[in-house]
mmCIF file of C-alpha atoms in Angstrom:
data_model
loop_
_atom_site.group_PDB
_atom_site.id
_atom_site.type_symbol
_atom_site.label_atom_id
_atom_site.label_comp_id
_atom_site.label_asym_id
_atom_site.label_seq_id
_atom_site.Cartn_x
_atom_site.Cartn_y
_atom_site.Cartn_z
ATOM 1 C CA MET A 1 -211.799 -79.299 -4.357
ATOM 2 C CA GLY A 2 -209.945 -82.543 -4.807
ATOM 3 C CA TRP A 3 -207.333 -82.822 -7.533
ATOM 4 C CA LEU A 4 -207.841 -79.271 -8.747
ATOM 5 C CA GLU A 5 -206.694 -77.828 -5.431
ATOM 6 C CA GLY A 6 -203.388 -76.017 -5.613
ATOM 7 C CA ARG A 7 -202.903 -76.427 -9.349
ATOM 8 C CA PHE A 8 -203.290 -72.775 -10.148
ATOM 9 C CA GLU A 9 -201.331 -69.724 -9.084
ATOM 10 C CA GLU A 10 -201.680 -68.359 -5.571
ATOM 11 C CA GLY A 11 -204.801 -66.374 -4.740
ATOM 12 C CA MET A 12 -207.037 -68.658 -6.795
ATOM 13 C CA ILE A 13 -209.511 -70.906 -5.068
ATOM 14 C CA THR A 14 -211.829 -73.469 -6.534
ATOM 15 C CA THR A 15 -215.318 -74.224 -5.333
ATOM 16 C CA THR A 16 -218.655 -75.323 -6.648
ATOM 17 C CA LEU A 17 -221.267 -72.790 -7.572
ATOM 18 C CA GLU A 18 -223.610 -74.347 -5.052
ATOM 19 C CA GLN A 19 -221.160 -73.919 -2.229
ATOM 20 C CA ALA A 20 -220.434 -70.367 -3.253
ATOM 21 C CA ILE A 21 -224.118 -69.480 -3.358
ATOM 22 C CA ASN A 22 -224.783 -71.160 -0.037
ATOM 23 C CA TRP A 23 -221.800 -69.414 1.501
ATOM 24 C CA ALA A 24 -223.064 -66.054 0.297
ATOM 25 C CA ARG A 25 -226.565 -66.810 1.467
ATOM 26 C CA GLU A 26 -225.652 -68.018 4.926
ATOM 27 C CA SER A 27 -223.367 -65.064 5.470
ATOM 28 C CA SER A 28 -226.073 -62.514 4.779
ATOM 29 C CA MET A 29 -229.168 -63.776 6.532
ATOM 30 C CA TRP A 30 -231.247 -60.662 6.785
ATOM 31 C CA PRO A 31 -233.856 -60.940 9.504
ATOM 32 C CA MET A 32 -237.089 -59.025 9.591
ATOM 33 C CA THR A 33 -237.631 -56.250 12.127
ATOM 34 C CA PHE A 34 -240.404 -57.993 13.913
ATOM 35 C CA GLY A 35 -240.891 -58.449 17.635
ATOM 36 C CA LEU A 36 -244.076 -59.313 19.450
ATOM 37 C CA ALA A 37 -243.368 -59.464 23.170
ATOM 38 C CA CYS A 38 -240.622 -59.761 25.765
ATOM 39 C CA CYS A 39 -238.485 -62.032 23.545
ATOM 40 C CA ALA A 40 -238.115 -59.061 21.225
ATOM 41 C CA ILE A 41 -236.129 -57.266 23.936
ATOM 42 C CA GLU A 42 -233.728 -60.175 23.969
ATOM 43 C CA MET A 43 -233.617 -60.130 20.183
ATOM 44 C CA MET A 44 -232.685 -56.440 20.330
ATOM 45 C CA ALA A 45 -229.953 -57.296 22.825
ATOM 46 C CA THR A 46 -228.693 -59.875 20.358
ATOM 47 C CA GLY A 47 -228.581 -57.219 17.691
ATOM 48 C CA ALA A 48 -226.830 -54.702 19.916
ATOM 49 C CA SER A 49 -223.092 -54.356 20.314
ATOM 50 C CA ARG A 50 -222.523 -56.759 23.219
ATOM 51 C CA TYR A 51 -223.759 -59.900 21.455
ATOM 52 C CA ASP A 52 -223.683 -58.437 17.966
ATOM 53 C CA ILE A 53 -225.588 -60.700 15.607
ATOM 54 C CA ASP A 54 -223.834 -58.834 12.803
ATOM 55 C CA ARG A 55 -220.779 -61.018 13.403
ATOM 56 C CA PHE A 56 -222.745 -63.786 11.725
ATOM 57 C CA GLY A 57 -224.016 -61.628 8.896
ATOM 58 C CA ALA A 58 -227.540 -61.332 10.235
ATOM 59 C CA GLY A 59 -227.383 -57.801 11.540
ATOM 60 C CA ALA A 60 -229.280 -56.048 8.782
ATOM 61 C CA PHE A 61 -232.773 -56.026 10.257
ATOM 62 C CA ARG A 62 -235.013 -55.154 7.336
ATOM 63 C CA ALA A 63 -238.142 -53.158 7.922
ATOM 64 C CA THR A 64 -240.021 -54.936 5.157
ATOM 65 C CA PRO A 65 -240.683 -58.615 4.591
ATOM 66 C CA ARG A 66 -239.814 -58.206 0.900
ATOM 67 C CA GLN A 67 -236.115 -57.839 1.698
ATOM 68 C CA ALA A 68 -235.875 -60.365 4.515
ATOM 69 C CA ASP A 69 -234.679 -63.971 4.458
ATOM 70 C CA LEU A 70 -235.256 -64.810 8.076
ATOM 71 C CA MET A 71 -238.241 -64.302 10.325
ATOM 72 C CA ILE A 72 -237.476 -64.418 14.028
ATOM 73 C CA VAL A 73 -240.867 -64.834 15.657
ATOM 74 C CA ALA A 74 -239.964 -63.318 19.008
ATOM 75 C CA GLY A 75 -242.838 -63.367 21.438
ATOM 76 C CA THR A 76 -246.352 -64.547 22.169
ATOM 77 C CA VAL A 77 -248.423 -64.956 19.029
ATOM 78 C CA ASN A 78 -252.135 -64.538 19.578
ATOM 79 C CA PHE A 79 -254.802 -65.320 17.045
ATOM 80 C CA LYS A 80 -255.277 -61.716 16.037
ATOM 81 C CA MET A 81 -251.557 -61.426 15.313
ATOM 82 C CA ALA A 82 -251.236 -64.899 13.787
ATOM 83 C CA THR A 83 -253.164 -63.894 10.680
ATOM 84 C CA ARG A 84 -250.688 -61.036 10.231
ATOM 85 C CA VAL A 85 -247.718 -63.312 10.902
ATOM 86 C CA ARG A 86 -248.915 -65.624 8.185
ATOM 87 C CA ARG A 87 -249.341 -62.733 5.767
ATOM 88 C CA LEU A 88 -245.842 -61.432 6.522
ATOM 89 C CA TYR A 89 -244.437 -64.901 5.945
ATOM 90 C CA ASN A 90 -246.205 -65.107 2.614
ATOM 91 C CA GLN A 91 -244.747 -61.745 1.603
ATOM 92 C CA MET A 92 -241.155 -62.869 2.167
ATOM 93 C CA PRO A 93 -239.198 -63.993 -0.907
ATOM 94 C CA ASP A 94 -237.947 -67.551 -1.163
ATOM 95 C CA PRO A 95 -235.841 -69.056 0.282
ATOM 96 C CA LYS A 96 -237.157 -68.046 3.677
ATOM 97 C CA PHE A 97 -236.452 -69.336 7.134
ATOM 98 C CA VAL A 98 -238.273 -69.062 10.428
ATOM 99 C CA ILE A 99 -236.874 -69.167 13.944
ATOM 100 C CA ALA A 100 -239.453 -69.731 16.673
ATOM 101 C CA MET A 101 -237.907 -67.865 19.572
ATOM 102 C CA GLY A 102 -239.076 -68.519 23.115
ATOM 103 C CA ALA A 103 -241.469 -70.812 24.908
ATOM 104 C CA CYS A 104 -244.637 -69.106 23.644
ATOM 105 C CA THR A 105 -243.779 -69.540 19.989
ATOM 106 C CA CYS A 106 -242.441 -73.063 20.491
ATOM 107 C CA GLY A 107 -245.632 -74.387 22.011
ATOM 108 C CA GLY A 108 -247.773 -71.850 23.801
ATOM 109 C CA GLY A 109 -245.546 -71.586 26.861
ATOM 110 C CA PRO A 110 -247.262 -70.335 30.010
ATOM 111 C CA TYR A 111 -250.424 -69.675 28.012
ATOM 112 C CA TYR A 112 -250.785 -73.274 26.958
ATOM 113 C CA LYS A 113 -253.643 -74.182 29.241
ATOM 114 C CA TYR A 114 -255.606 -71.017 29.966
ATOM 115 C CA GLY A 115 -254.603 -68.700 27.145
ATOM 116 C CA TYR A 116 -257.801 -68.462 25.180
ATOM 117 C CA ASN A 117 -256.353 -66.347 22.405
ATOM 118 C CA VAL A 118 -252.750 -67.554 22.225
ATOM 119 C CA VAL A 119 -251.656 -69.799 19.382
ATOM 120 C CA LYS A 120 -250.212 -72.983 20.851
ATOM 121 C CA GLY A 121 -246.973 -72.735 18.944
ATOM 122 C CA VAL A 122 -246.272 -70.684 15.875
ATOM 123 C CA ASP A 123 -245.717 -73.887 13.876
ATOM 124 C CA LEU A 124 -249.490 -74.029 13.599
ATOM 125 C CA VAL A 125 -249.275 -70.829 11.560
ATOM 126 C CA VAL A 126 -246.008 -70.891 9.595
ATOM 127 C CA PRO A 127 -243.448 -73.662 8.985
ATOM 128 C CA VAL A 128 -240.669 -73.379 11.542
ATOM 129 C CA ASP A 129 -237.039 -74.303 10.822
ATOM 130 C CA VAL A 130 -235.418 -73.850 14.213
ATOM 131 C CA TYR A 131 -236.940 -73.751 17.666
ATOM 132 C CA VAL A 132 -235.112 -71.757 20.326
ATOM 133 C CA PRO A 133 -236.619 -72.573 23.715
ATOM 134 C CA GLY A 134 -236.313 -70.389 26.781
ATOM 135 C CA CYS A 135 -238.385 -67.747 28.487
ATOM 136 C CA PRO A 136 -236.913 -65.654 27.014
ATOM 137 C CA PRO A 137 -233.836 -67.335 25.501
ATOM 138 C CA ARG A 138 -230.483 -65.769 26.163
ATOM 139 C CA PRO A 139 -228.900 -63.955 23.224
ATOM 140 C CA GLU A 140 -226.374 -66.773 22.963
ATOM 141 C CA ALA A 141 -229.258 -69.182 22.414
ATOM 142 C CA LEU A 142 -230.626 -67.057 19.597
ATOM 143 C CA LEU A 143 -227.168 -66.914 18.021
ATOM 144 C CA GLU A 144 -227.026 -70.699 18.283
ATOM 145 C CA GLY A 145 -230.395 -70.877 16.542
ATOM 146 C CA LEU A 146 -229.074 -68.627 13.801
ATOM 147 C CA MET A 147 -226.087 -70.944 13.344
ATOM 148 C CA ARG A 148 -228.449 -73.878 12.945
ATOM 149 C CA ILE A 149 -230.233 -71.934 10.206
ATOM 150 C CA GLN A 150 -226.856 -71.341 8.571
ATOM 151 C CA ASP A 151 -226.126 -75.067 8.756
ATOM 152 C CA LYS A 152 -229.403 -75.673 7.034
ATOM 153 C CA VAL A 153 -228.513 -73.197 4.307
ATOM 154 C CA ARG A 154 -225.136 -74.834 3.849
ATOM 155 C CA GLY A 155 -226.837 -78.145 3.232
ATOM 156 C CA MET A 156 -229.143 -76.745 0.575
ATOM 157 C CA LYS A 157 -228.889 -78.254 -2.867
ATOM 158 C CA TYR A 158 -230.142 -75.260 -4.727
ATOM 159 C CA LEU A 159 -229.112 -75.716 -8.323
ATOM 160 C CA THR A 160 -229.796 -79.425 -8.617
ATOM 161 C CA LYS A 161 -233.518 -79.505 -8.252
ATOM 162 C CA ASN A 162 -235.666 -82.231 -6.770
ATOM 163 C CA GLN A 163 -232.994 -83.377 -4.392
ATOM 164 C CA PRO A 164 -233.774 -83.613 -0.747
ATOM 165 C CA ILE A 165 -232.165 -81.001 1.419
ATOM 166 C CA ASN A 166 -229.370 -82.601 3.406
ATOM 167 C CA VAL A 167 -229.935 -82.975 7.072
ATOM 168 C CA PRO A 168 -227.310 -80.568 8.292
ATOM 169 C CA ILE A 169 -224.606 -81.637 10.664
ATOM 170 C CA PRO A 170 -223.845 -78.835 13.103
ATOM 171 C CA SER A 171 -220.550 -77.439 12.027
ATOM 172 C CA ARG A 172 -220.353 -74.534 14.440
ATOM 173 C CA THR A 173 -221.554 -74.713 17.989
ATOM 174 C CA GLY A 174 -222.017 -72.216 20.714
ATOM 175 C CA TYR A 175 -219.774 -74.157 23.049
ATOM 176 C CA VAL A 176 -216.901 -72.248 24.548
ATOM 177 C CA GLN A 177 -213.562 -73.308 23.268
ATOM 178 C CA LEU A 178 -211.236 -73.511 26.223
ATOM 179 C CA PRO A 179 -207.898 -71.717 26.053
ATOM 180 C CA PRO A 180 -204.812 -73.941 25.742
ATOM 181 C CA GLU A 181 -203.785 -73.694 29.417
ATOM 182 C CA PHE A 182 -206.867 -75.714 30.382
ATOM 183 C CA SER A 183 -206.321 -78.372 27.762
ATOM 184 C CA ASP A 184 -206.649 -81.910 29.059
ATOM 185 C CA PRO A 185 -207.281 -85.176 27.249
ATOM 186 C CA ASP A 186 -210.275 -85.734 29.516
ATOM 187 C CA PRO A 187 -212.872 -83.051 28.656
ATOM 188 C CA VAL A 188 -214.482 -83.269 32.113
ATOM 189 C CA LYS A 189 -211.187 -82.541 33.838
ATOM 190 C CA ALA A 190 -210.530 -79.648 31.483
ATOM 191 C CA LEU A 191 -213.909 -78.173 32.351
ATOM 192 C CA GLU A 192 -213.218 -78.615 36.072
ATOM 193 C CA LYS A 193 -209.930 -76.804 35.711
ATOM 194 C CA ALA A 194 -211.618 -73.957 33.886
ATOM 195 C CA ASN A 195 -214.361 -73.737 36.503
ATOM 196 C CA ALA A 196 -211.832 -73.651 39.327
ATOM 197 C CA TRP A 197 -209.994 -70.854 37.571
ATOM 198 C CA ALA A 198 -213.223 -68.936 37.010
ATOM 199 C CA LYS A 199 -214.170 -69.287 40.679
ATOM 200 C CA GLU A 200 -210.768 -68.099 41.796
ATOM 201 C CA THR A 201 -210.825 -65.005 39.587
ATOM 202 C CA LYS A 202 -214.361 -64.238 40.722
ATOM 203 C CA GLU A 203 -213.243 -64.313 44.349
ATOM 204 C CA LYS A 204 -210.303 -62.092 43.496
ATOM 205 C CA ALA A 205 -212.541 -59.626 41.733
ATOM 206 C CA ALA A 206 -215.074 -59.474 44.576
ATOM 207 C CA PRO A 207 -214.856 -56.239 46.575
ATOM 208 C CA ALA A 208 -213.177 -56.569 49.963
ATOM 209 C CA LYS A 209 -215.609 -56.538 52.860
ATOM 210 C CA ALA A 210 -215.314 -53.456 55.023
ATOM 211 C CA MET B 1 -264.343 -36.467 52.364
ATOM 212 C CA PRO B 2 -264.258 -39.894 54.018
ATOM 213 C CA PRO B 3 -266.341 -42.625 52.378
ATOM 214 C CA PRO B 4 -269.045 -42.884 55.079
ATOM 215 C CA ASP B 5 -269.855 -39.202 54.532
ATOM 216 C CA ILE B 6 -270.120 -39.756 50.779
ATOM 217 C CA ILE B 7 -272.485 -42.647 51.371
ATOM 218 C CA ALA B 8 -274.531 -40.540 53.807
ATOM 219 C CA LEU B 9 -274.749 -37.757 51.192
ATOM 220 C CA LEU B 10 -275.924 -40.215 48.549
ATOM 221 C CA ASP B 11 -278.429 -41.764 50.951
ATOM 222 C CA ALA B 12 -279.860 -38.365 51.779
ATOM 223 C CA HIS B 13 -280.212 -37.399 48.115
ATOM 224 C CA PHE B 14 -281.316 -40.660 46.521
ATOM 225 C CA GLY B 15 -282.966 -42.549 49.392
ATOM 226 C CA SER B 16 -284.214 -45.942 48.322
ATOM 227 C CA LYS B 17 -282.405 -45.794 44.969
ATOM 228 C CA ILE B 18 -279.210 -46.850 46.776
ATOM 229 C CA LYS B 19 -279.715 -50.592 46.929
ATOM 230 C CA ASP B 20 -276.763 -51.589 49.076
ATOM 231 C CA ARG B 21 -273.816 -49.956 50.790
ATOM 232 C CA LYS B 22 -270.619 -50.931 52.558
ATOM 233 C CA ALA B 23 -268.657 -48.171 54.258
ATOM 234 C CA ASP B 24 -266.024 -50.152 56.148
ATOM 235 C CA ALA B 25 -264.479 -51.860 53.127
ATOM 236 C CA ILE B 26 -261.102 -50.715 51.797
ATOM 237 C CA ASP B 27 -262.955 -49.482 48.734
ATOM 238 C CA ALA B 28 -266.246 -48.286 50.187
ATOM 239 C CA PHE B 29 -269.018 -48.766 47.663
ATOM 240 C CA VAL B 30 -272.702 -48.426 46.995
ATOM 241 C CA VAL B 31 -274.841 -50.520 44.689
ATOM 242 C CA VAL B 32 -277.347 -48.878 42.367
ATOM 243 C CA ALA B 33 -279.817 -50.170 39.816
ATOM 244 C CA PRO B 34 -278.901 -49.720 36.121
ATOM 245 C CA GLU B 35 -281.734 -47.239 35.506
ATOM 246 C CA ASP B 36 -280.467 -44.952 38.305
ATOM 247 C CA LEU B 37 -276.807 -45.138 37.301
ATOM 248 C CA LEU B 38 -276.680 -42.000 35.170
ATOM 249 C CA ALA B 39 -278.412 -39.836 37.785
ATOM 250 C CA VAL B 40 -276.108 -41.054 40.549
ATOM 251 C CA CYS B 41 -273.010 -40.607 38.386
ATOM 252 C CA ARG B 42 -273.995 -37.090 37.378
ATOM 253 C CA TYR B 43 -274.573 -36.216 41.019
ATOM 254 C CA LEU B 44 -271.188 -37.666 41.990
ATOM 255 C CA ARG B 45 -269.424 -35.761 39.249
ATOM 256 C CA ASP B 46 -271.092 -32.352 39.585
ATOM 257 C CA GLU B 47 -271.981 -31.889 43.251
ATOM 258 C CA ALA B 48 -269.581 -29.406 44.881
ATOM 259 C CA PRO B 49 -268.490 -31.501 47.890
ATOM 260 C CA LEU B 50 -267.928 -34.597 45.724
ATOM 261 C CA LEU B 51 -266.589 -33.493 42.304
ATOM 262 C CA PHE B 52 -265.493 -36.895 41.047
ATOM 263 C CA ASP B 53 -263.898 -35.564 37.906
ATOM 264 C CA ILE B 54 -262.050 -38.700 36.829
ATOM 265 C CA LEU B 55 -263.263 -42.224 36.229
ATOM 266 C CA ASN B 56 -260.275 -44.464 36.909
ATOM 267 C CA CYS B 57 -261.559 -47.788 35.805
ATOM 268 C CA ILE B 58 -264.548 -49.864 34.833
ATOM 269 C CA SER B 59 -264.338 -53.566 35.592
ATOM 270 C CA GLY B 60 -266.638 -56.430 34.796
ATOM 271 C CA ILE B 61 -266.866 -59.499 37.007
ATOM 272 C CA ASP B 62 -268.711 -62.694 36.283
ATOM 273 C CA TYR B 63 -270.016 -64.409 39.412
ATOM 274 C CA LEU B 64 -270.721 -68.030 38.552
ATOM 275 C CA GLU B 65 -269.790 -71.287 40.216
ATOM 276 C CA LEU B 66 -269.636 -73.977 37.561
ATOM 277 C CA ASP B 67 -269.292 -76.916 39.947
ATOM 278 C CA PRO B 68 -272.851 -77.889 40.997
ATOM 279 C CA LYS B 69 -271.587 -79.275 44.319
ATOM 280 C CA LYS B 70 -269.902 -76.021 45.274
ATOM 281 C CA ALA B 71 -272.675 -73.778 43.965
ATOM 282 C CA PRO B 72 -274.879 -73.786 47.137
ATOM 283 C CA LYS B 73 -271.859 -72.855 49.288
ATOM 284 C CA ALA B 74 -270.553 -70.184 46.938
ATOM 285 C CA GLY B 75 -272.412 -67.449 48.774
ATOM 286 C CA PHE B 76 -273.771 -65.684 45.704
ATOM 287 C CA GLU B 77 -276.351 -66.080 43.023
ATOM 288 C CA PRO B 78 -275.000 -66.127 39.471
ATOM 289 C CA HIS B 79 -274.751 -62.545 38.268
ATOM 290 C CA VAL B 80 -272.492 -60.060 36.527
ATOM 291 C CA GLU B 81 -271.106 -57.011 38.284
ATOM 292 C CA VAL B 82 -269.815 -53.813 36.744
ATOM 293 C CA VAL B 83 -267.603 -51.802 39.073
ATOM 294 C CA TYR B 84 -266.844 -48.116 38.583
ATOM 295 C CA HIS B 85 -263.818 -46.664 40.387
ATOM 296 C CA MET B 86 -263.705 -42.886 40.450
ATOM 297 C CA SER B 87 -261.647 -40.247 42.186
ATOM 298 C CA SER B 88 -261.454 -36.498 42.536
ATOM 299 C CA PHE B 89 -258.461 -34.282 41.872
ATOM 300 C CA ASN B 90 -259.933 -31.389 43.853
ATOM 301 C CA HIS B 91 -260.878 -33.203 47.028
ATOM 302 C CA ARG B 92 -258.415 -36.093 46.725
ATOM 303 C CA HIS B 93 -260.922 -38.742 47.643
ATOM 304 C CA ARG B 94 -262.161 -41.780 45.785
ATOM 305 C CA PHE B 95 -265.232 -43.903 45.636
ATOM 306 C CA THR B 96 -266.623 -47.066 44.111
ATOM 307 C CA LEU B 97 -269.948 -47.703 42.473
ATOM 308 C CA LYS B 98 -271.309 -51.135 41.656
ATOM 309 C CA LEU B 99 -273.919 -52.310 39.253
ATOM 310 C CA ILE B 100 -275.457 -55.754 39.587
ATOM 311 C CA LEU B 101 -276.778 -57.232 36.352
ATOM 312 C CA PRO B 102 -278.223 -60.602 35.401
ATOM 313 C CA ARG B 103 -275.837 -62.912 33.542
ATOM 314 C CA TRP B 104 -278.072 -62.855 30.498
ATOM 315 C CA LYS B 105 -280.803 -60.418 29.583
ATOM 316 C CA ASP B 106 -284.233 -61.991 30.245
ATOM 317 C CA ASN B 107 -282.418 -65.240 31.174
ATOM 318 C CA LYS B 108 -281.842 -66.025 27.501
ATOM 319 C CA PRO B 109 -278.257 -67.235 27.008
ATOM 320 C CA GLY B 110 -276.521 -65.132 24.383
ATOM 321 C CA GLU B 111 -278.534 -61.986 25.072
ATOM 322 C CA LEU B 112 -276.097 -59.589 26.714
ATOM 323 C CA PRO B 113 -277.174 -57.749 29.860
ATOM 324 C CA GLU B 114 -277.544 -54.021 29.364
ATOM 325 C CA ALA B 115 -276.166 -51.106 31.337
ATOM 326 C CA PRO B 116 -276.296 -47.389 30.517
ATOM 327 C CA SER B 117 -273.085 -45.919 29.154
ATOM 328 C CA VAL B 118 -271.349 -43.170 31.109
ATOM 329 C CA THR B 119 -269.288 -41.920 28.149
ATOM 330 C CA GLY B 120 -271.385 -38.748 28.211
ATOM 331 C CA LEU B 121 -270.095 -37.974 31.699
ATOM 332 C CA TRP B 122 -266.489 -39.191 31.516
ATOM 333 C CA HIS B 123 -264.722 -39.640 28.189
ATOM 334 C CA SER B 124 -262.353 -42.189 29.724
ATOM 335 C CA ALA B 125 -265.313 -44.540 29.990
ATOM 336 C CA ASP B 126 -265.215 -45.084 26.215
ATOM 337 C CA TRP B 127 -262.428 -47.653 26.001
ATOM 338 C CA HIS B 128 -263.144 -49.108 29.430
ATOM 339 C CA GLU B 129 -266.659 -49.938 28.382
ATOM 340 C CA ARG B 130 -265.424 -51.428 25.153
ATOM 341 C CA GLU B 131 -263.079 -53.639 27.129
ATOM 342 C CA VAL B 132 -265.806 -54.803 29.508
ATOM 343 C CA TYR B 133 -268.022 -55.494 26.521
ATOM 344 C CA ASP B 134 -265.241 -57.386 24.767
ATOM 345 C CA LEU B 135 -264.122 -59.624 27.591
ATOM 346 C CA CYS B 136 -267.076 -59.805 29.953
ATOM 347 C CA GLY B 137 -270.045 -59.351 27.669
ATOM 348 C CA VAL B 138 -271.996 -56.359 28.955
ATOM 349 C CA TRP B 139 -273.832 -54.204 26.441
ATOM 350 C CA PHE B 140 -273.507 -50.495 27.210
ATOM 351 C CA ASP B 141 -276.530 -48.641 25.969
ATOM 352 C CA GLY B 142 -275.741 -45.258 24.440
ATOM 353 C CA HIS B 143 -272.051 -45.950 23.818
ATOM 354 C CA PRO B 144 -270.966 -44.138 20.626
ATOM 355 C CA ASP B 145 -268.832 -46.961 19.202
ATOM 356 C CA LEU B 146 -269.222 -50.246 21.041
ATOM 357 C CA ARG B 147 -266.834 -52.631 19.255
ATOM 358 C CA ARG B 148 -264.371 -55.197 20.489
ATOM 359 C CA ILE B 149 -261.171 -53.504 21.597
ATOM 360 C CA LEU B 150 -258.702 -56.323 22.329
ATOM 361 C CA LEU B 151 -259.857 -59.404 20.481
ATOM 362 C CA SER B 152 -260.341 -59.530 16.743
ATOM 363 C CA GLU B 153 -263.662 -58.312 15.467
ATOM 364 C CA ASP B 154 -264.902 -61.729 14.360
ATOM 365 C CA TRP B 155 -264.269 -63.361 17.722
ATOM 366 C CA ILE B 156 -267.091 -65.399 19.179
ATOM 367 C CA GLY B 157 -267.937 -65.193 22.872
ATOM 368 C CA HIS B 158 -266.651 -63.221 25.806
ATOM 369 C CA PRO B 159 -263.581 -64.923 27.294
ATOM 370 C CA LEU B 160 -263.797 -63.754 30.902
ATOM 371 C CA ARG B 161 -267.238 -65.291 31.329
ATOM 372 C CA LYS B 162 -266.820 -68.340 33.555
ATOM 373 C CA ASP B 163 -268.727 -70.607 31.173
ATOM 374 C CA TYR B 164 -266.721 -69.501 28.125
ATOM 375 C CA GLU B 165 -265.397 -72.305 25.955
ATOM 376 C CA PHE B 166 -262.101 -71.999 24.128
ATOM 377 C CA PRO B 167 -262.294 -71.918 20.350
ATOM 378 C CA LEU B 168 -261.188 -75.170 18.732
ATOM 379 C CA GLU B 169 -260.185 -73.430 15.539
ATOM 380 C CA TYR B 170 -259.708 -69.866 14.392
ATOM 381 C CA HIS B 171 -259.146 -69.082 10.699
ATOM 382 C CA GLY B 172 -257.612 -72.489 10.110
ATOM 383 C CA MET B 173 -255.361 -72.384 13.166
ATOM 384 C CA ARG B 174 -255.823 -75.067 15.759
ATOM 385 C CA GLY B 175 -256.948 -73.544 19.038
ATOM 386 C CA ARG B 176 -255.981 -76.207 21.546
#
C-alpha cells in the first residue's frame, strides 16, 4: 500500500476497501448444486476430497440459486432445460458468474450437427464468463476455470461505478511448479528432467513380471 | 414355444388377418392391420400356450428415402412402422408384432397416422406409446393421456421423422 506500508505496529495491514471486498468475494465463490449430464460427475469429483474445490473457497454447493454466486453449467443443455437454466440464472443475486463446463455447453459438442433439441452452446441462453472445454473436462480444468473466475473478481471495480472491469491477468495458473531439484534456467530442460524422473519412478513402481 | 409354432398358431386362428410373416429372422414377426391389432394382442396375451404377459418395447420407424435418385432402389415404399416386442415370463419365449401405417393419414401431411392403443392390455404400453407419438408421430387411439413425454409440450414436429426440419429458434434461443 505504498508509503503507508510498515508505518504502523506489527499485525496491522493496509488495503483498499475494493481489494478487501474482492478478496472476500473471490475466496467464497459459492457454486450452485446444478448438474445436467456426464460433466456433473466430473464436477462432483472436483468437489470431492481428491481434488477438493473447497481449497479455493468454492466448496459450498448451495441448493438454491438465491445463495449462489457461481453457476457451473455442467452438461448438455437442451431446449427444454434451457428455459429453466435461464430462470435459475435470473434468480441468482448479483454479482453472478457462469462457467460453461464441457464441449456441449461451450458450443453444442457432439450434438452440434444432428442434435435437434440441444442448445448450440449455453452462451445462447445465459452470459458465460469462462469456458472450460473438454468432454468432460478433468477436475483440474474445472479448477483452472474457477481460478479464471477469481481473476475476474479480483479485477472488479465494484465501488467506483461506471468503470470498465479490468481485463484480468491470470495470477494463478494450474501449471505444476517443479520442485527445486529439477530447476534449470531452460524451462524445456527442466521439464525433460522431471519427465525422466517420473518415467524412472513409474518403472520402479511397476510390479515385477512373474 | 419356438417362433414358427407361434406363427402357425396365429395363422390357424386368424387366417387372412395375418398380412405377412417371417419365421427365420432373429426376431420372428408377423404383420397385422391396425384394425386387427387389439384382437391379435389379446389372443397373444391370454391364450394358454402363448401368455405374453409383458410388452418389452414399442418402437416407431419412419421409412422414407429423401434422395429422389436413391428412392427407386431403396426397396420400400414410404411408410411408418410400429414394432411391438413382447415376451412371456411363464414360457420364456418372445415374439414381435409389426404394424404398417401410412406416413400421413389420408396422405395429408400433418395428419398423424392412427393406431389402436394397447394400454388396456399392457400398462407398460402407456409411456412407450407416448414416446412413439412424441418422436415418430403416430397417434394412438384410445390412449388415456397421449402427451409428449420427452420434448417440451409446445414443440413442433416429430424429430425422428426423416423429413423433420430443425427448429431455427425456440423461445428466443437460436436453434442452429
